[in-house]
mmCIF file of C-alpha atoms and ligand atoms in Angstrom:
data_model
loop_
_atom_site.group_PDB
_atom_site.id
_atom_site.type_symbol
_atom_site.label_atom_id
_atom_site.label_comp_id
_atom_site.label_asym_id
_atom_site.label_seq_id
_atom_site.Cartn_x
_atom_site.Cartn_y
_atom_site.Cartn_z
ATOM 1 C CA MET Y 9 0.180 -0.329 0.116
ATOM 2 C CA PRO Y 10 1.595 3.845 -0.620
ATOM 3 C CA VAL Y 11 1.987 5.090 1.935
ATOM 4 C CA THR Y 12 0.930 8.562 3.083
ATOM 5 C CA GLY Y 13 2.288 10.484 6.071
ATOM 6 C CA ARG Y 14 1.365 13.937 8.102
ATOM 7 C CA TYR Y 15 2.510 16.783 9.971
ATOM 8 C CA ALA Y 16 -0.577 18.062 11.826
ATOM 9 C CA PRO Y 17 0.408 21.207 13.507
ATOM 10 C CA SER Y 18 -2.022 23.768 15.776
ATOM 11 C CA PRO Y 19 -1.941 27.142 14.696
ATOM 12 C CA THR Y 20 -1.789 28.434 18.466
ATOM 13 C CA GLY Y 21 2.077 30.181 18.197
ATOM 14 C CA ALA Y 22 4.951 30.142 16.379
ATOM 15 C CA MET Y 23 6.919 27.103 15.620
ATOM 16 C CA HIS Y 24 9.955 25.959 17.324
ATOM 17 C CA LEU Y 25 12.549 23.704 17.040
ATOM 18 C CA GLY Y 26 10.602 21.249 18.861
ATOM 19 C CA ASN Y 27 8.151 21.597 16.618
ATOM 20 C CA ALA Y 28 10.536 22.112 14.099
ATOM 21 C CA ARG Y 29 12.279 18.429 14.455
ATOM 22 C CA THR Y 30 8.684 16.561 14.985
ATOM 23 C CA ALA Y 31 7.773 17.883 11.795
ATOM 24 C CA LEU Y 32 11.168 16.869 10.104
ATOM 25 C CA LEU Y 33 10.993 13.526 11.134
ATOM 26 C CA ALA Y 34 7.306 12.914 9.974
ATOM 27 C CA TRP Y 35 8.475 14.421 6.465
ATOM 28 C CA LEU Y 36 11.175 11.854 6.724
ATOM 29 C CA HIS Y 37 9.169 9.233 7.355
ATOM 30 C CA SER Y 38 7.102 9.636 4.191
ATOM 31 C CA ARG Y 39 9.599 10.784 2.234
ATOM 32 C CA ALA Y 40 11.718 8.035 3.046
ATOM 33 C CA GLN Y 41 9.344 5.708 1.685
ATOM 34 C CA GLY Y 42 8.623 7.300 -1.577
ATOM 35 C CA GLY Y 43 4.894 8.646 0.321
ATOM 36 C CA GLN Y 44 2.420 11.266 0.073
ATOM 37 C CA HIS Y 45 2.659 14.181 2.877
ATOM 38 C CA VAL Y 46 -0.301 16.258 3.950
ATOM 39 C CA LEU Y 47 0.294 19.005 6.369
ATOM 40 C CA ARG Y 48 -3.355 19.208 8.139
ATOM 41 C CA ILE Y 49 -3.624 22.467 9.950
ATOM 42 C CA GLU Y 50 -5.419 21.913 13.242
ATOM 43 C CA ASP Y 51 -7.225 25.134 14.491
ATOM 44 C CA LEU Y 52 -10.772 23.591 15.622
ATOM 45 C CA ASP Y 53 -10.069 25.119 19.178
ATOM 46 C CA THR Y 54 -10.904 28.605 17.988
ATOM 47 C CA ALA Y 55 -9.915 30.010 21.164
ATOM 48 C CA ARG Y 56 -6.413 28.952 21.036
ATOM 49 C CA VAL Y 57 -5.787 29.972 17.381
ATOM 50 C CA ARG Y 58 -3.741 32.954 16.940
ATOM 51 C CA PRO Y 59 -3.700 34.945 13.846
ATOM 52 C CA GLY Y 60 -1.028 34.811 11.637
ATOM 53 C CA ALA Y 61 0.094 31.291 12.731
ATOM 54 C CA ALA Y 62 -0.975 28.766 9.865
ATOM 55 C CA ASP Y 63 1.073 31.258 7.800
ATOM 56 C CA LEU Y 64 4.018 31.172 9.723
ATOM 57 C CA ILE Y 65 4.182 27.330 10.222
ATOM 58 C CA ARG Y 66 4.559 26.635 5.892
ATOM 59 C CA ARG Y 67 6.960 29.343 5.517
ATOM 60 C CA ASP Y 68 8.854 27.489 8.421
ATOM 61 C CA LEU Y 69 8.164 24.287 7.038
ATOM 62 C CA THR Y 70 9.257 26.011 3.634
ATOM 63 C CA TRP Y 71 12.246 27.237 4.531
ATOM 64 C CA LEU Y 72 13.305 24.073 6.211
ATOM 65 C CA GLY Y 73 11.950 22.351 2.628
ATOM 66 C CA LEU Y 74 10.073 20.469 3.907
ATOM 67 C CA ASP Y 75 6.961 19.970 0.968
ATOM 68 C CA TRP Y 76 3.844 18.624 1.129
ATOM 69 C CA ASP Y 77 1.231 17.528 -1.599
ATOM 70 C CA PHE Y 78 -2.003 18.034 0.115
ATOM 71 C CA GLU Y 79 -3.231 20.459 2.419
ATOM 72 C CA TYR Y 80 -5.862 20.351 4.918
ATOM 73 C CA ILE Y 81 -7.473 22.380 7.219
ATOM 74 C CA GLN Y 82 -9.505 21.438 10.221
ATOM 75 C CA SER Y 83 -12.078 24.235 10.304
ATOM 76 C CA GLU Y 84 -12.867 23.745 6.831
ATOM 77 C CA ARG Y 85 -13.966 20.135 7.995
ATOM 78 C CA ARG Y 86 -16.482 20.365 10.349
ATOM 79 C CA ASP Y 87 -19.686 18.788 8.498
ATOM 80 C CA LEU Y 88 -17.404 15.997 7.895
ATOM 81 C CA TYR Y 89 -16.745 15.533 12.158
ATOM 82 C CA ALA Y 90 -19.966 16.258 12.686
ATOM 83 C CA ALA Y 91 -21.893 13.443 10.649
ATOM 84 C CA ALA Y 92 -19.557 11.057 12.545
ATOM 85 C CA LEU Y 93 -20.735 12.431 15.803
ATOM 86 C CA THR Y 94 -24.196 10.871 14.468
ATOM 87 C CA LEU Y 95 -23.450 8.037 14.386
ATOM 88 C CA LEU Y 96 -21.513 7.648 17.754
ATOM 89 C CA PRO Y 97 -23.752 6.523 20.844
ATOM 90 C CA THR Y 98 -23.239 9.985 22.902
ATOM 91 C CA TYR Y 99 -24.948 11.308 26.060
ATOM 92 C CA PRO Y 100 -25.533 15.730 27.001
ATOM 93 C CA CYS Y 101 -22.734 16.476 29.881
ATOM 94 C CA THR Y 102 -22.913 19.809 31.872
ATOM 95 C CA CYS Y 103 -20.752 19.039 34.632
ATOM 96 C CA THR Y 104 -17.791 20.692 35.650
ATOM 97 C CA ARG Y 105 -14.314 19.704 36.146
ATOM 98 C CA ARG Y 106 -14.384 20.835 39.629
ATOM 99 C CA GLN Y 107 -17.959 18.104 39.756
ATOM 100 C CA ILE Y 108 -16.101 15.864 38.295
ATOM 101 C CA ALA Y 109 -12.199 15.743 40.224
ATOM 102 C CA GLU Y 110 -15.153 15.728 43.613
ATOM 103 C CA ALA Y 111 -17.251 12.927 42.401
ATOM 104 C CA ILE Y 112 -13.960 10.754 41.881
ATOM 105 C CA HIS Y 113 -12.909 11.974 45.392
ATOM 106 C CA ALA Y 114 -16.332 10.535 46.687
ATOM 107 C CA SER Y 115 -16.359 7.411 45.209
ATOM 108 C CA ALA Y 116 -13.658 5.656 46.847
ATOM 109 C CA GLY Y 117 -11.556 4.447 43.534
ATOM 110 C CA ALA Y 118 -8.598 7.003 42.560
ATOM 111 C CA PRO Y 119 -7.611 8.020 39.650
ATOM 112 C CA HIS Y 120 -5.125 5.629 38.321
ATOM 113 C CA GLY Y 121 -3.297 7.348 35.644
ATOM 114 C CA PRO Y 122 -2.418 11.012 35.304
ATOM 115 C CA GLU Y 123 -5.845 11.610 34.014
ATOM 116 C CA ALA Y 124 -9.201 12.086 36.055
ATOM 117 C CA VAL Y 125 -11.345 9.901 34.424
ATOM 118 C CA TYR Y 126 -14.797 10.703 34.225
ATOM 119 C CA PRO Y 127 -16.457 8.554 36.541
ATOM 120 C CA GLY Y 128 -20.164 8.842 34.424
ATOM 121 C CA THR Y 129 -22.204 11.180 36.301
ATOM 122 C CA CYS Y 130 -24.557 11.992 33.300
ATOM 123 C CA ARG Y 131 -24.717 8.353 32.098
ATOM 124 C CA ALA Y 132 -28.065 8.332 33.524
ATOM 125 C CA HIS Y 133 -28.995 11.639 33.986
ATOM 126 C CA HIS Y 134 -28.228 13.587 30.879
ATOM 127 C CA PRO Y 135 -28.847 17.467 31.450
ATOM 128 C CA SER Y 136 -31.451 18.750 28.331
ATOM 129 C CA ASN Y 137 -29.054 22.024 27.918
ATOM 130 C CA PRO Y 138 -28.785 22.800 24.824
ATOM 131 C CA GLN Y 139 -24.653 24.380 25.771
ATOM 132 C CA ALA Y 140 -23.709 21.039 27.009
ATOM 133 C CA ALA Y 141 -20.926 18.878 26.297
ATOM 134 C CA LEU Y 142 -21.533 15.483 23.938
ATOM 135 C CA ARG Y 143 -19.646 12.543 25.969
ATOM 136 C CA TRP Y 144 -19.158 9.443 24.208
ATOM 137 C CA ARG Y 145 -20.254 6.038 25.476
ATOM 138 C CA VAL Y 146 -16.915 4.051 25.082
ATOM 139 C CA PRO Y 147 -17.012 0.415 24.735
ATOM 140 C CA ASP Y 148 -16.272 -1.943 27.400
ATOM 141 C CA GLU Y 149 -12.950 -3.326 25.561
ATOM 142 C CA THR Y 150 -9.301 -2.393 26.057
ATOM 143 C CA VAL Y 151 -7.612 -1.212 23.094
ATOM 144 C CA CYS Y 152 -3.984 -1.799 22.183
ATOM 145 C CA PHE Y 153 -1.466 -0.789 20.102
ATOM 146 C CA ASN Y 154 1.925 -1.291 19.204
ATOM 147 C CA ASP Y 155 4.220 1.817 18.657
ATOM 148 C CA GLY Y 156 6.548 1.937 16.098
ATOM 149 C CA TRP Y 157 9.129 3.830 16.967
ATOM 150 C CA THR Y 158 9.945 2.851 20.336
ATOM 151 C CA GLN Y 159 8.174 -0.766 19.775
ATOM 152 C CA THR Y 160 6.438 -0.963 23.070
ATOM 153 C CA THR Y 161 2.357 -1.944 23.310
ATOM 154 C CA LEU Y 162 0.206 0.296 24.870
ATOM 155 C CA CYS Y 163 -3.104 -1.048 26.420
ATOM 156 C CA GLN Y 164 -5.713 1.021 27.774
ATOM 157 C CA HIS Y 165 -9.277 -0.554 29.232
ATOM 158 C CA LEU Y 166 -11.485 2.432 28.132
ATOM 159 C CA PRO Y 167 -14.052 2.405 30.815
ATOM 160 C CA SER Y 168 -11.907 2.653 33.620
ATOM 161 C CA GLU Y 169 -8.368 3.966 32.243
ATOM 162 C CA VAL Y 170 -10.146 6.328 29.419
ATOM 163 C CA GLY Y 171 -13.754 6.907 30.800
ATOM 164 C CA ASP Y 172 -16.436 8.594 28.766
ATOM 165 C CA PHE Y 173 -14.455 11.384 26.837
ATOM 166 C CA VAL Y 174 -15.690 14.791 25.533
ATOM 167 C CA LEU Y 175 -16.137 14.293 20.926
ATOM 168 C CA ARG Y 176 -17.730 17.762 21.360
ATOM 169 C CA ARG Y 177 -17.366 20.759 23.730
ATOM 170 C CA GLY Y 178 -20.306 22.888 25.279
ATOM 171 C CA ASP Y 179 -19.479 25.743 22.446
ATOM 172 C CA GLY Y 180 -20.098 23.515 19.275
ATOM 173 C CA VAL Y 181 -15.973 22.763 18.802
ATOM 174 C CA HIS Y 182 -15.623 18.981 17.840
ATOM 175 C CA ALA Y 183 -13.161 17.269 20.213
ATOM 176 C CA TYR Y 184 -9.608 16.746 18.874
ATOM 177 C CA HIS Y 185 -9.662 12.983 19.129
ATOM 178 C CA LEU Y 186 -12.924 12.868 17.132
ATOM 179 C CA ALA Y 187 -11.209 15.296 14.119
ATOM 180 C CA VAL Y 188 -8.188 13.328 13.950
ATOM 181 C CA ALA Y 189 -9.320 9.377 13.979
ATOM 182 C CA VAL Y 190 -12.221 11.373 10.907
ATOM 183 C CA ASP Y 191 -9.660 12.907 9.251
ATOM 184 C CA ASP Y 192 -6.149 10.010 9.293
ATOM 185 C CA ALA Y 193 -9.030 7.984 7.320
ATOM 186 C CA GLU Y 194 -10.430 10.018 5.033
ATOM 187 C CA MET Y 195 -7.092 11.314 4.209
ATOM 188 C CA ARG Y 196 -5.634 7.983 3.874
ATOM 189 C CA VAL Y 197 -2.760 8.088 6.121
ATOM 190 C CA THR Y 198 -1.295 4.596 6.495
ATOM 191 C CA ASP Y 199 1.768 6.626 9.210
ATOM 192 C CA VAL Y 200 1.067 8.841 11.844
ATOM 193 C CA VAL Y 201 4.278 10.100 13.358
ATOM 194 C CA ARG Y 202 3.480 12.412 15.946
ATOM 195 C CA GLY Y 203 5.716 13.565 18.819
ATOM 196 C CA ALA Y 204 5.492 11.110 22.457
ATOM 197 C CA ASP Y 205 3.400 13.380 24.619
ATOM 198 C CA LEU Y 206 0.247 11.720 22.098
ATOM 199 C CA LEU Y 207 1.421 8.184 23.136
ATOM 200 C CA SER Y 208 -1.781 7.564 25.820
ATOM 201 C CA SER Y 209 -4.147 9.252 23.328
ATOM 202 C CA THR Y 210 -3.480 6.847 20.243
ATOM 203 C CA PRO Y 211 -5.758 3.907 22.106
ATOM 204 C CA ARG Y 212 -9.286 6.282 21.754
ATOM 205 C CA GLN Y 213 -8.611 7.257 18.269
ATOM 206 C CA ILE Y 214 -8.116 3.819 17.335
ATOM 207 C CA ALA Y 215 -10.753 2.990 19.607
ATOM 208 C CA LEU Y 216 -13.335 5.690 17.553
ATOM 209 C CA GLN Y 217 -12.225 4.339 13.933
ATOM 210 C CA ARG Y 218 -12.778 1.031 15.157
ATOM 211 C CA THR Y 219 -16.621 2.162 16.213
ATOM 212 C CA LEU Y 220 -16.849 3.899 13.263
ATOM 213 C CA GLY Y 221 -15.298 1.482 10.786
ATOM 214 C CA LEU Y 222 -12.241 2.929 9.705
ATOM 215 C CA PRO Y 223 -8.997 1.941 9.171
ATOM 216 C CA THR Y 224 -6.048 2.370 11.804
ATOM 217 C CA PRO Y 225 -3.234 3.573 10.489
ATOM 218 C CA ARG Y 226 0.670 2.721 11.536
ATOM 219 C CA TYR Y 227 2.029 4.831 14.583
ATOM 220 C CA PHE Y 228 5.669 6.081 15.136
ATOM 221 C CA HIS Y 229 5.542 8.711 18.763
ATOM 222 C CA VAL Y 230 8.640 10.307 18.418
ATOM 223 C CA PRO Y 231 10.545 11.828 21.315
ATOM 224 C CA LEU Y 232 9.944 15.462 22.121
ATOM 225 C CA MET Y 233 12.755 17.851 22.189
ATOM 226 C CA THR Y 234 13.924 19.163 25.521
ATOM 227 C CA ASP Y 235 16.188 21.863 26.786
ATOM 228 C CA PHE Y 236 20.131 21.194 28.627
ATOM 229 C CA ARG Y 237 17.975 21.180 31.787
ATOM 230 C CA GLY Y 238 16.141 18.033 30.721
ATOM 231 C CA GLU Y 239 12.913 19.934 30.278
ATOM 232 C CA ARG Y 240 10.062 20.027 26.894
ATOM 233 C CA LEU Y 241 11.051 22.816 24.792
ATOM 234 C CA ALA Y 242 8.560 25.371 24.964
ATOM 235 C CA LYS Y 243 7.673 28.363 24.148
ATOM 236 C CA ARG Y 244 6.653 29.952 27.746
ATOM 237 C CA GLY Y 245 9.547 28.007 28.505
ATOM 238 C CA GLY Y 246 10.989 30.511 26.331
ATOM 239 C CA ALA Y 247 12.031 28.712 23.130
ATOM 240 C CA PRO Y 248 13.145 30.307 20.270
ATOM 241 C CA SER Y 249 10.897 30.581 17.325
ATOM 242 C CA LEU Y 250 12.417 29.257 13.981
ATOM 243 C CA ALA Y 251 11.306 32.541 13.256
ATOM 244 C CA ALA Y 252 13.414 34.560 15.055
ATOM 245 C CA LEU Y 253 15.998 32.344 14.478
ATOM 246 C CA ARG Y 254 15.602 33.338 10.784
ATOM 247 C CA ALA Y 255 15.025 36.657 11.250
ATOM 248 C CA GLY Y 256 18.742 36.628 13.743
ATOM 249 C CA GLY Y 257 20.507 35.308 10.137
ATOM 250 C CA VAL Y 258 20.870 31.607 11.229
ATOM 251 C CA PRO Y 259 20.905 28.978 7.927
ATOM 252 C CA ALA Y 260 17.980 26.912 7.748
ATOM 253 C CA GLY Y 261 20.645 24.076 7.192
ATOM 254 C CA ARG Y 262 22.348 24.810 10.313
ATOM 255 C CA ILE Y 263 18.706 24.425 12.735
ATOM 256 C CA LEU Y 264 18.060 21.119 10.607
ATOM 257 C CA SER Y 265 21.931 20.095 11.433
ATOM 258 C CA GLU Y 266 20.878 20.458 14.820
ATOM 259 C CA LEU Y 267 18.211 19.001 14.695
ATOM 260 C CA ALA Y 268 19.299 15.961 13.180
ATOM 261 C CA THR Y 269 22.557 15.934 15.841
ATOM 262 C CA SER Y 270 19.545 16.157 18.521
ATOM 263 C CA LEU Y 271 18.746 12.534 17.439
ATOM 264 C CA GLY Y 272 22.158 11.162 17.629
ATOM 265 C CA TRP Y 273 22.928 11.436 13.955
ATOM 266 C CA SER Y 274 26.220 11.975 12.817
ATOM 267 C CA VAL Y 275 26.108 15.287 9.709
ATOM 268 C CA PRO Y 276 28.012 17.891 8.946
ATOM 269 C CA ALA Y 277 27.494 21.482 10.351
ATOM 270 C CA GLU Y 278 25.243 22.449 7.460
ATOM 271 C CA ILE Y 279 22.400 20.315 5.854
ATOM 272 C CA ARG Y 280 19.035 20.077 3.356
ATOM 273 C CA ALA Y 281 16.320 17.998 4.626
ATOM 274 C CA GLN Y 282 16.834 15.734 1.587
ATOM 275 C CA ASP Y 283 20.493 14.802 2.546
ATOM 276 C CA LEU Y 284 19.498 13.227 5.760
ATOM 277 C CA LEU Y 285 16.814 10.999 4.128
ATOM 278 C CA PRO Y 286 19.656 8.221 3.686
ATOM 279 C CA ILE Y 287 20.104 8.530 7.040
ATOM 280 C CA TYR Y 288 16.200 8.051 8.141
ATOM 281 C CA GLU Y 289 15.835 5.097 5.360
ATOM 282 C CA SER Y 290 18.885 2.926 7.437
ATOM 283 C CA LEU Y 291 16.738 3.636 10.446
ATOM 284 C CA LEU Y 292 13.177 2.596 8.817
ATOM 285 C CA HIS Y 293 14.959 -0.799 8.819
ATOM 286 C CA LYS Y 294 14.600 -0.742 12.507
ATOM 287 C CA VAL Y 295 11.956 1.118 13.121
ATOM 288 C CA ILE Y 296 9.110 -0.699 10.752
ATOM 289 C CA GLU Y 297 9.871 -3.991 10.680
HETATM 290 N N1 LIG V 4 -2.276 19.322 16.518
HETATM 291 C C1 LIG V 4 -1.510 18.355 17.729
HETATM 292 C C2 LIG V 4 -0.734 19.413 18.150
HETATM 293 O O1 LIG V 4 0.036 20.396 17.488
HETATM 294 C C3 LIG V 4 -0.987 17.254 16.612
HETATM 295 C C4 LIG V 4 -2.278 16.453 16.001
HETATM 296 C C5 LIG V 4 -1.721 15.194 16.200
HETATM 297 O O2 LIG V 4 -0.492 15.120 15.301
HETATM 298 O O3 LIG V 4 -2.203 13.607 16.025
HETATM 299 O O4 LIG V 4 0.111 18.927 18.783
#
């Protein structure tokens, strides 16, 4: 089957080196297999979208030499998410975060993972409020997947480890998980390369695909870039943007070289993105087989 990969940034601000490394790996993964590459702008959460950020991302990617064959903008695809939503058993819910925390506290069970699992308060008593969020009544199943990058398997029992999660917020915004599950299938994405922060989101996306009768791609969760303190690069932590580095006269080739070096690859001080294809190809044999 021909490979299609994607890079799916949220246009919430300028790209920093960490975003650039994930974008580079996603591009290398598609191109090293002779595959197609999709750019998908994930702009559904309008409150977090920054004007001009999508244009800046396109410019940064082009500057680095990371091209794409198709581009999609999620805010233009809301009908697709709405249609998928009608196929799933959901119920309205107006619980606040605080009420959820109190309900968990009141039931003897402490949350197991880092995330609070919604205890299902609204399952039986649906509020009839048009401002209610819609939660998915998750199937009583354990979903496992094998991550191609780390070669590890992650399993999650949906009711106890994930809980009924929101598919459409009270303000009408479709949830990231729903949009991603629909889009990856509709765009015929075969290989998802993305940051390791999304590893634990994957079983719920696979569960959505299965319930909607959609295919499941292969997943490759790549490590997030950290600073000298070992902390994840973030704009809030002061990571410089690519735009600032470019404005400061740093050549794209030097950025690419630094990104490759941070992955442990030995490369000259200035390179082009396509110079990294042979390195990635040799790595692919280990990653994919
Ligand atoms: N839009 C998400 C982000 O920027 C990534 C989604 C994905 O790759 O599945 O973190």
